[in-house]
Short mmCIF file of C-alpha atoms and ligand atoms in Angstrom, two decimals:
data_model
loop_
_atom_site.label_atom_id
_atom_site.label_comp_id
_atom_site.label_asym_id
_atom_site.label_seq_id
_atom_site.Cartn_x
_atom_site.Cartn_y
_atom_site.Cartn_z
CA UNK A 1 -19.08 7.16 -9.59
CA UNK A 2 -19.33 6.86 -5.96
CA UNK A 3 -18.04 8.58 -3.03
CA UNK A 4 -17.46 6.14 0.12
CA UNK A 5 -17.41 7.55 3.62
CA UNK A 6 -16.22 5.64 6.47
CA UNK A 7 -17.19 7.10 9.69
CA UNK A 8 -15.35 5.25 13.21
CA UNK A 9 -16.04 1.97 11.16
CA UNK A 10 -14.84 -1.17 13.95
CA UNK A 11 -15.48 -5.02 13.09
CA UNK A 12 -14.79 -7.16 15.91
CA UNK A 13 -15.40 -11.05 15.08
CA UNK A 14 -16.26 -13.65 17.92
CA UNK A 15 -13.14 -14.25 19.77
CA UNK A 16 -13.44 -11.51 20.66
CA UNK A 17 -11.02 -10.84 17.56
CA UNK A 18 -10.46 -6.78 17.09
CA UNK A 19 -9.69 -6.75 13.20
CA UNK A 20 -10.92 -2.65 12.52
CA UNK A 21 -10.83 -0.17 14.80
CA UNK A 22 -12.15 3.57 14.41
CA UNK A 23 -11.53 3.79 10.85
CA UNK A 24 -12.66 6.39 9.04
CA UNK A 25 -11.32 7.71 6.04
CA UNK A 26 -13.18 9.25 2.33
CA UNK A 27 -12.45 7.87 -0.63
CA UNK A 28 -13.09 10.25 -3.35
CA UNK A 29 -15.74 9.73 -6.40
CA UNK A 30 -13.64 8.07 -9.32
CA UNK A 31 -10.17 7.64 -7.54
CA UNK A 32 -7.60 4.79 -7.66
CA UNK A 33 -7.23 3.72 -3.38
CA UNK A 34 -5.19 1.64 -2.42
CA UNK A 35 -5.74 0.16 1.07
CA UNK A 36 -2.13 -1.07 2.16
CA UNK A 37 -0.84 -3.25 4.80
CA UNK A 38 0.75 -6.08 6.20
CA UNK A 39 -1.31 -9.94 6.16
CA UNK A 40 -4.24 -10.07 8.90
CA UNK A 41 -4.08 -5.77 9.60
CA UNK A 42 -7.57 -5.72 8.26
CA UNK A 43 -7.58 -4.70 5.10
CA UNK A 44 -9.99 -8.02 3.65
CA UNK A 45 -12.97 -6.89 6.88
CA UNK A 46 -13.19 -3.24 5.71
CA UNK A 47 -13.55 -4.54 1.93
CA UNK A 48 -16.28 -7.05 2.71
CA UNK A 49 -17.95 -4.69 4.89
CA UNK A 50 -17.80 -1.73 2.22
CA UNK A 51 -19.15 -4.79 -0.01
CA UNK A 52 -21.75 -5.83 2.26
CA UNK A 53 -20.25 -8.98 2.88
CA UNK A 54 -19.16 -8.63 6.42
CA UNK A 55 -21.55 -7.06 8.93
CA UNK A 56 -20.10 -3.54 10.61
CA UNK A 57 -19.83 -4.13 14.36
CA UNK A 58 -19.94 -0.16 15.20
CA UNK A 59 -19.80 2.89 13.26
CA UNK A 60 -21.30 4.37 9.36
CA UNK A 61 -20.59 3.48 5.97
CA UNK A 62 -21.76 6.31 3.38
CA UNK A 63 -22.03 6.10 -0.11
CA UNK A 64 -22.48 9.63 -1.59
CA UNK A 65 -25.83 10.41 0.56
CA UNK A 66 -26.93 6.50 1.55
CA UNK A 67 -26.23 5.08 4.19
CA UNK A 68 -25.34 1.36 3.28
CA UNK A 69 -25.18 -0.36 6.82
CA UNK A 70 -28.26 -2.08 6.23
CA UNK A 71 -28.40 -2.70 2.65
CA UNK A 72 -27.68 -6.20 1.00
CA UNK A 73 -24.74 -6.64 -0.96
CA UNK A 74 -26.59 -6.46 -4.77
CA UNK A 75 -28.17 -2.94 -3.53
CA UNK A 76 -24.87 -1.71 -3.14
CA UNK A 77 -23.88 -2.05 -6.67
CA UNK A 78 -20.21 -3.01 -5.69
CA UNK A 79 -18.33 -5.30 -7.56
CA UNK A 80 -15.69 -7.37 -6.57
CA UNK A 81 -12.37 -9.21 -7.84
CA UNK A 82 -10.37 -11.46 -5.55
CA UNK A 83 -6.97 -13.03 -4.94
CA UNK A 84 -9.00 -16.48 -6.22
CA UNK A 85 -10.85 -15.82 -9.25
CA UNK A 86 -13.94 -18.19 -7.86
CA UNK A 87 -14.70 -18.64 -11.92
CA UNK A 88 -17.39 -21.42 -12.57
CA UNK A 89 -14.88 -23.59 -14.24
CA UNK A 90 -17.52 -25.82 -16.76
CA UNK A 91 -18.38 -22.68 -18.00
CA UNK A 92 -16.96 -20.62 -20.91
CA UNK A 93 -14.69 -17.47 -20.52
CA UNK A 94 -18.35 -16.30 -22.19
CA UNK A 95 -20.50 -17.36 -19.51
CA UNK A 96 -18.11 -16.49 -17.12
CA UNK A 97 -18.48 -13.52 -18.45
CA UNK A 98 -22.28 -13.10 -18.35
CA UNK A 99 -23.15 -14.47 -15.08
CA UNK A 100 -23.67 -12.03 -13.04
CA UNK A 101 -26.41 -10.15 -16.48
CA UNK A 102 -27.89 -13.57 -16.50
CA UNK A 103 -28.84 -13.59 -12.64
CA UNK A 104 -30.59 -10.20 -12.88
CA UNK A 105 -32.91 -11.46 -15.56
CA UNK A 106 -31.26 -9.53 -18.32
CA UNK A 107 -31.87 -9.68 -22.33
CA UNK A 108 -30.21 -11.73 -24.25
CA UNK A 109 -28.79 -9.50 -26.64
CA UNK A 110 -28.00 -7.12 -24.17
CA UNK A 111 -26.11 -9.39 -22.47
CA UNK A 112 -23.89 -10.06 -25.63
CA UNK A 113 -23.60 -6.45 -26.32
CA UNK A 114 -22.08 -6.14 -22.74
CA UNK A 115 -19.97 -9.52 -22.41
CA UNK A 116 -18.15 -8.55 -25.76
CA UNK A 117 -17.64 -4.54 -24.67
CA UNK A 118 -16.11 -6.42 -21.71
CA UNK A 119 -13.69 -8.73 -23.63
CA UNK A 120 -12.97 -6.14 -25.97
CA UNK A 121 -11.81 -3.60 -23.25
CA UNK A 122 -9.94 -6.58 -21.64
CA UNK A 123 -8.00 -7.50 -25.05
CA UNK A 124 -9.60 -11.62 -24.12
CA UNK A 125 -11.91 -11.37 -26.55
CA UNK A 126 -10.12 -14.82 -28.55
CA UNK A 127 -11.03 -16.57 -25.35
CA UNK A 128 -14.61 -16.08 -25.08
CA UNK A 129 -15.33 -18.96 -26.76
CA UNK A 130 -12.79 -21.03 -24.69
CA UNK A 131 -13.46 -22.93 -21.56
CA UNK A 132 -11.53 -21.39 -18.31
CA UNK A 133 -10.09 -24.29 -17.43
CA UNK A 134 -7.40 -24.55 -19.68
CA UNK A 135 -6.74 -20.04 -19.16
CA UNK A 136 -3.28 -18.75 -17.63
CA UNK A 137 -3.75 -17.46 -14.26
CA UNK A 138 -3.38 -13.87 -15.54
CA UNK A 139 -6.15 -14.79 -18.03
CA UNK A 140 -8.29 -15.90 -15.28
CA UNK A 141 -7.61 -12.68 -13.37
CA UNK A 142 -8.94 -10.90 -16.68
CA UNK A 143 -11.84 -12.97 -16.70
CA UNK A 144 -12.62 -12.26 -13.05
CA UNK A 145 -12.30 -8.36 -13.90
CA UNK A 146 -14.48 -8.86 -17.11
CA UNK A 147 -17.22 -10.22 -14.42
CA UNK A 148 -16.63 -7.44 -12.01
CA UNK A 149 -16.90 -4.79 -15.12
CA UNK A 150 -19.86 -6.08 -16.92
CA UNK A 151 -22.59 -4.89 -14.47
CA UNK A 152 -20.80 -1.34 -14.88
CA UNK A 153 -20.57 -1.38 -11.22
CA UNK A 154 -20.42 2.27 -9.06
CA UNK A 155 -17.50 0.49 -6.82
CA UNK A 156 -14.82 -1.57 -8.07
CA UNK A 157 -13.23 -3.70 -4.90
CA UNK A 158 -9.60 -5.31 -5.86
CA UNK A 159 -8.32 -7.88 -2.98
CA UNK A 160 -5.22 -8.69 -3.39
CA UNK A 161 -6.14 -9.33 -7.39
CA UNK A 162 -2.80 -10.09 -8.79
CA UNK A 163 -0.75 -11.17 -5.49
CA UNK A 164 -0.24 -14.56 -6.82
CA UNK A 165 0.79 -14.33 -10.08
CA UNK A 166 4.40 -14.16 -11.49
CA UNK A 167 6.52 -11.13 -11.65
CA UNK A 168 6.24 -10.37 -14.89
CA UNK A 169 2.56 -11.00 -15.02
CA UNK A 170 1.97 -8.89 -12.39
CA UNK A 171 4.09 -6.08 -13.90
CA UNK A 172 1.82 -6.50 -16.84
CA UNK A 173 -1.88 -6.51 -14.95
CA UNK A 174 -0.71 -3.75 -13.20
CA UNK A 175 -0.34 -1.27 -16.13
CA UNK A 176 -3.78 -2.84 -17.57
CA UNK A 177 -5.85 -2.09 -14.22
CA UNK A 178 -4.54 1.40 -13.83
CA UNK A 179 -5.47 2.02 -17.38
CA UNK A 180 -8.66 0.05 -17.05
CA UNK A 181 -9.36 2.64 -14.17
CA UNK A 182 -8.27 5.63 -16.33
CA UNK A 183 -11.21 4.54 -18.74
CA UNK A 184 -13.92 3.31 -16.79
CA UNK A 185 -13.11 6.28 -13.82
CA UNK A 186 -15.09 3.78 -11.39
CA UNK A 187 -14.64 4.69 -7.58
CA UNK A 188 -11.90 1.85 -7.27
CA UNK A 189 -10.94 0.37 -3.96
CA UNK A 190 -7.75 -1.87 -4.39
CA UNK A 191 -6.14 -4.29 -1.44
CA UNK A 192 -2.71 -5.21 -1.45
CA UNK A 193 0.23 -5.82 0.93
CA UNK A 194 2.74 -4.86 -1.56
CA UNK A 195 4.05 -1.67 -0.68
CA UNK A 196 5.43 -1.31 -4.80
CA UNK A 197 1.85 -2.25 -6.09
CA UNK A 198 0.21 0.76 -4.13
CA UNK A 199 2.87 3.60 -4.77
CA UNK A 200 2.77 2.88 -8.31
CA UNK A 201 -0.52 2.28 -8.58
CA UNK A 202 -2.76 4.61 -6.35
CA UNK A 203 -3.96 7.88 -6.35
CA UNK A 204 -3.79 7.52 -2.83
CA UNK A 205 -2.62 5.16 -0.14
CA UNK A 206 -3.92 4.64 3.35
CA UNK A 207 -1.63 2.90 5.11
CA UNK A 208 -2.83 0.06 8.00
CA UNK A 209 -1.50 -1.66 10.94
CA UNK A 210 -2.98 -4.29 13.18
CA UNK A 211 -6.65 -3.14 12.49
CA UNK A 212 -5.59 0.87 12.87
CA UNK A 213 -5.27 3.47 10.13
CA UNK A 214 -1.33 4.79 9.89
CA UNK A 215 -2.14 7.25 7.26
CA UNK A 216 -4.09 8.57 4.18
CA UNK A 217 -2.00 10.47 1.63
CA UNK A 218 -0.51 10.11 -1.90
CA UNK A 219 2.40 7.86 -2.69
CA UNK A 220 4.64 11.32 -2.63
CA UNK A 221 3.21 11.97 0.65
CA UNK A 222 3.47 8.86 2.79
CA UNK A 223 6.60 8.52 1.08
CA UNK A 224 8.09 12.14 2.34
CA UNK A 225 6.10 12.84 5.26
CA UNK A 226 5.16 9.37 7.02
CA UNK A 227 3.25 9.95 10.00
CA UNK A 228 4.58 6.78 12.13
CA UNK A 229 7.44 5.13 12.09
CA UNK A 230 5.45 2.11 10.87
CA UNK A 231 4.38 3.99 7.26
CA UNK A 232 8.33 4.96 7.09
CA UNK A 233 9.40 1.75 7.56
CA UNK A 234 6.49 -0.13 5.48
CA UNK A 235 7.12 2.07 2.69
CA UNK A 236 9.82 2.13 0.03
CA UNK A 237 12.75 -0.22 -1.05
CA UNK A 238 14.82 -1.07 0.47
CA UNK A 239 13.42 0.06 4.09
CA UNK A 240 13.92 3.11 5.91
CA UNK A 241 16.99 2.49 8.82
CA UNK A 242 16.40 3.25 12.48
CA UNK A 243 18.23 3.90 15.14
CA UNK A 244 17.78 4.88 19.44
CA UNK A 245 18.70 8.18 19.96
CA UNK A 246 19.04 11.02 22.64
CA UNK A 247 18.45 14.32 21.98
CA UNK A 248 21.30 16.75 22.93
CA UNK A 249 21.82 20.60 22.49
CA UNK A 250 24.77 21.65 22.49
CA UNK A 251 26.08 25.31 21.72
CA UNK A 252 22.73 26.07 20.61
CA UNK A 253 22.75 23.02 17.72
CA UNK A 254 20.75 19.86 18.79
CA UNK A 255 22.55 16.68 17.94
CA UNK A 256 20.84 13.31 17.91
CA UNK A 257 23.19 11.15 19.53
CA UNK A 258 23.37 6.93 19.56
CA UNK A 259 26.07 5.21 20.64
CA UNK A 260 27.42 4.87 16.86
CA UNK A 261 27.17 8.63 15.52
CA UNK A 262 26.02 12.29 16.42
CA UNK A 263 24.55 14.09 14.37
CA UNK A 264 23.64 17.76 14.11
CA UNK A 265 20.17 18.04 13.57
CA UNK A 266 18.77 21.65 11.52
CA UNK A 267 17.38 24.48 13.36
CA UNK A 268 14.33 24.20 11.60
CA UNK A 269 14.20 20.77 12.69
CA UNK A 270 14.45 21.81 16.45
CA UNK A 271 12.04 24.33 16.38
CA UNK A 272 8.94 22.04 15.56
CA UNK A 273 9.84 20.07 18.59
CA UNK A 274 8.03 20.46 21.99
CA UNK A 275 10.39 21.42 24.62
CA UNK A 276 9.47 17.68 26.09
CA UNK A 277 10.97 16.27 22.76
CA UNK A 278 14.22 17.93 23.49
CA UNK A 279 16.39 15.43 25.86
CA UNK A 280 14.18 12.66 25.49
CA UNK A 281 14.93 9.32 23.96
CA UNK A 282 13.82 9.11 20.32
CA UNK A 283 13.68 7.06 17.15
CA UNK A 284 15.86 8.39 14.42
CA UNK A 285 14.49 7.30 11.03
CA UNK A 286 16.00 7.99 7.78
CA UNK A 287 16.55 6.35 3.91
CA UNK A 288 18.92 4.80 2.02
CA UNK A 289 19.16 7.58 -0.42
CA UNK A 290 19.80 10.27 2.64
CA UNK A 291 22.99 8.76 3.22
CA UNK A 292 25.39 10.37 1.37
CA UNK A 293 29.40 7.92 1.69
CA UNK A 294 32.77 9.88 1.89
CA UNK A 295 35.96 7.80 1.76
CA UNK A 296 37.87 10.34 4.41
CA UNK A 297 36.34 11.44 7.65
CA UNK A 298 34.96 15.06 7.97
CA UNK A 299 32.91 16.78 10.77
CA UNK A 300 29.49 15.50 11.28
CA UNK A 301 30.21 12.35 9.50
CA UNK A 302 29.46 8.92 11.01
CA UNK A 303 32.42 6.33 10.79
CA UNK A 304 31.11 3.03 9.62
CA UNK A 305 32.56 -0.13 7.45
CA UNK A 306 31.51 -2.26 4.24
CA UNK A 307 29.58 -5.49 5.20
CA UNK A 308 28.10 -6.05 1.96
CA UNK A 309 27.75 -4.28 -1.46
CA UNK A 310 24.58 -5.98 -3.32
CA UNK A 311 24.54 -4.08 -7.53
CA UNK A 312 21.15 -4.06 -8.30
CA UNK A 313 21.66 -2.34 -11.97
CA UNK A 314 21.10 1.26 -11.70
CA UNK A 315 22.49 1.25 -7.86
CA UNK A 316 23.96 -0.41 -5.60
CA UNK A 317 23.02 -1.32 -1.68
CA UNK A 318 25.61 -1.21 0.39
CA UNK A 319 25.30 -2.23 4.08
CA UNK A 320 27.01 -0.88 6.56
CA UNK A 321 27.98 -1.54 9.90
CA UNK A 322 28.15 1.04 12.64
CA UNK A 323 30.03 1.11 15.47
CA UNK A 324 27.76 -0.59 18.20
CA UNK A 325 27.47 -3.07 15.27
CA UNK A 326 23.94 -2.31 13.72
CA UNK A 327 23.68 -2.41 9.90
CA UNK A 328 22.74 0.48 7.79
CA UNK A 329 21.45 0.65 4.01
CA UNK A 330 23.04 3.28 2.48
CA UNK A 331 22.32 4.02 -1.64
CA UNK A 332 25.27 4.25 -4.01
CA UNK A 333 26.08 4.79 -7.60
CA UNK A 334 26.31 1.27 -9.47
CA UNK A 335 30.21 2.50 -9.61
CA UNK A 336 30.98 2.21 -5.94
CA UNK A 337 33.66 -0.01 -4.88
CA UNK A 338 34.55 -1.29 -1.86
CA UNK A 339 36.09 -4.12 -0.39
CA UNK A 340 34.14 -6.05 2.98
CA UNK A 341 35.65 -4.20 6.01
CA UNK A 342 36.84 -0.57 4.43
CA UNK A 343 36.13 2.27 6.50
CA UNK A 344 33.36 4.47 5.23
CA UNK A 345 32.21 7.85 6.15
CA UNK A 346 28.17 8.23 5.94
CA UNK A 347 26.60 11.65 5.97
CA UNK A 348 23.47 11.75 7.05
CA UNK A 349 21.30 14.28 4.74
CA UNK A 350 17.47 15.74 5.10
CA UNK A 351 15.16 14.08 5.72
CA UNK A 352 15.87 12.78 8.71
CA UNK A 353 12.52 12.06 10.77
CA UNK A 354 12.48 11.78 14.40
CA UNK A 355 9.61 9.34 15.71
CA UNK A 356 7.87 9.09 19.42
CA UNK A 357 9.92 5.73 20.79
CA UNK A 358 6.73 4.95 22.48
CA UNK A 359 4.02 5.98 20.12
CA UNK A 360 5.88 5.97 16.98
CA UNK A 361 3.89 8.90 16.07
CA UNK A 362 6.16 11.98 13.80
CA UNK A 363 7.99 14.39 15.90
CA UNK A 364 8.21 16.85 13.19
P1 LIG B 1 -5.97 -8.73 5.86
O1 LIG B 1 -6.94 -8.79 4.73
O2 LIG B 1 -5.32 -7.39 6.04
O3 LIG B 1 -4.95 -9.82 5.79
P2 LIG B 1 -8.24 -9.56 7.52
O4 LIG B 1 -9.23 -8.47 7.45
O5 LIG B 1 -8.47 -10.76 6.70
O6 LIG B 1 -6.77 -8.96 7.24
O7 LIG B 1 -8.09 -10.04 9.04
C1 LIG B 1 -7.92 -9.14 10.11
C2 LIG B 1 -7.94 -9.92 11.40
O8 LIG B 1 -9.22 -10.48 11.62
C3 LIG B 1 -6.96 -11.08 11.47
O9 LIG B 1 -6.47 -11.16 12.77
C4 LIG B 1 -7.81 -12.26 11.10
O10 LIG B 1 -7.31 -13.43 11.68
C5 LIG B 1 -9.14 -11.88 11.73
N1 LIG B 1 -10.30 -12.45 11.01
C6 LIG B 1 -10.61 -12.31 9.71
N2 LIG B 1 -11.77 -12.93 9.39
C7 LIG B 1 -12.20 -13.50 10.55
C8 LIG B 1 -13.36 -14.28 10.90
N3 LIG B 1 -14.28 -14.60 9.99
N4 LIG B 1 -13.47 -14.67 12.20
C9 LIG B 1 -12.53 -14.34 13.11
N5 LIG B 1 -11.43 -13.62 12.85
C10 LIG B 1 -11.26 -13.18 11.59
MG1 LIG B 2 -6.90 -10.05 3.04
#
């Protein structure tokens, strides 16, 4: 088990093309990261660089007391599994298998010994005999993880492993890699752009946007507590609404105000703003499941009407329109009924997070 230490890690390709910039972030010995983003942020450059693949334009990569910079990818001992399996395909699941023993000279009946714990600990051992041609693309996947596993790697690198297979496929892999990382407790590094994949995946999630870490936290935490209004609106299903605001105090309560609601805001809430904050424009952030619906108007509620109701089984989405016209996901018991057009009363409930309109950067 390995402990990797970025340290202001930047890869610029020719161009010049900025795909990393100042990153630096620890991930613990033995933990499940997940490095999560949208396509081209930059999340493929830092893996090949941790891999050795990629050369780093500035900064340090650490692993446990070495600096790697300099070392070739088979001194780093990192293994990796990608979106395409790259499997030799006139070659057996077996051989697969092997390859990478076979390359570092390695006895023959050690190699068995390991190709078979492999298979075994992937449930493929039936296949081993099989060529790969004729495998399932989640078998192929399982062969590509047998080949990562079998040199007992210190780093296990995951890009994008099971993007392209079918949902319930992918439902499947996911259980087996999280318990395949329970067992082997290798320092894994795993890529994805799916938001779902990460918070039920990862021990921890950092969270990055055109080449720039967001965040580094738990699922719980970038969930609760994102730190830009990109994390809160990357993260969680369906997305966090936003909405301009002003800042008003009035009677000593501050109100966010658009030009659809205003809304009281809690004291507690107030105080952690700068006195700048207080007046100034600002982007008012908050989920679907804040939004509580009343069918009457009361104080403090925002007057709205059905657009559509979408069931999706154990709740239901319903959008809703606001008075300058913008749409707002509010979540409702699978029981809620509605016709297109009612009024509806939304209550907005904690958390609501205030973001820098420029910046994007937490207010609170
Ligand atoms: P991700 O894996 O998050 O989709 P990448 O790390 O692959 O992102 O790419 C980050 C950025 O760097 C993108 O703008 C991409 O076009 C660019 N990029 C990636 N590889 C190269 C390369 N070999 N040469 C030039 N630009 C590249
Ligand atoms: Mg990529």
């Amino acid at each position: 088990m390995t402990t990797i230490a970025l340290k202001n890690v930047w890869k610029i390709y020719e161009g010049p093309v900025l795909a990393v910039k100042d990153l630096t972030v620890t991930i613990e010995h033995g933990e499940f990261f997940a490095l999560l983003g949208p396509s081209g942020c930059g999340k493929s450059s830092t893996m090949r660089m941790i891999a050795g693949l990629e050369e780093i334009s500035k900064g340090e990569i650490w692993f446990d007391q070495t600096l790697v910079n300099k070392l070739e990818p088979p001194e780093r001992n990192v293994a990796m599994v990608f979106e395409t399996y790259a499997l030799y395909p006139y070659l057996s699941v077996y051989e697969n298998i092997a390859f990478p023993l076979r390359i570092r000279g390695m006895r023959r009946d050690e190699i068995d010994r390991k190709v078979r714990w492999a298979a075994d600990f992937l449930g493929i051992s039936d296949l081993l005999p099989m060529s790969v041609k004729g495998l399932s693309g989640g078998q192929m996947q399982s062969v590509g993880i047998g080949r990562a596993i079998v040199r007992e790697p210190s780093i296990l690198i995951m890009d994008e492993p099971i993007s392209h297979l079918e949902a319930r496929v992918r439902a499947r892999m996911r259980e087996e890699l999280v318990k395949l990382h329970d067992q082997l407790g290798t320092t894994t590094v795993y890529v994805t752009h799916d938001q779902v994949e990460a918070m039920t995946m990862a021990d921890r999630i950092a969270v990055m946007n055109l080449g720039v870490l967001q965040q580094v936290g738990t699922p719980k935490e970038v969930y609760e507590h994102p730190q830009t209004e990109f994390v809160g609106g990357f993260i969680g299903e369906p997305p966090m609404n936003f909405a301009d605001c002003e800042l008003k105090r009035e009677d000593g309560t501050l109100y966010a105000c658009s030009d659809s609601f205003k809304v009281p805001l809690p004291a507690e809430t107030a105080g952690k703003l700068d006195a700048q904050h207080e007046k100034a424009r600002v982007r008012l952030g908050i989920r679907p499941e804040s939004i509580g619906v009343e069918s009457a108007p009361s104080q403090d509620s925002v007057r709205a009407s059905v657009y559509v109701l979408e069931p999706q089984g154990e709740r239901t989405i319903l959008s809703a329109r606001l008075a300058n016209g913008e749409l707002f996901l509010v979540e409702v018991p699978p029981d809620f009924d509605a016709q297109p057009d009612d009024a509806v009363f939304l209550r907005f409930r904690q958390p609501i997070h205030l973001f820098d309109v420029e910046s994007g950067i937490n207010l609170i």
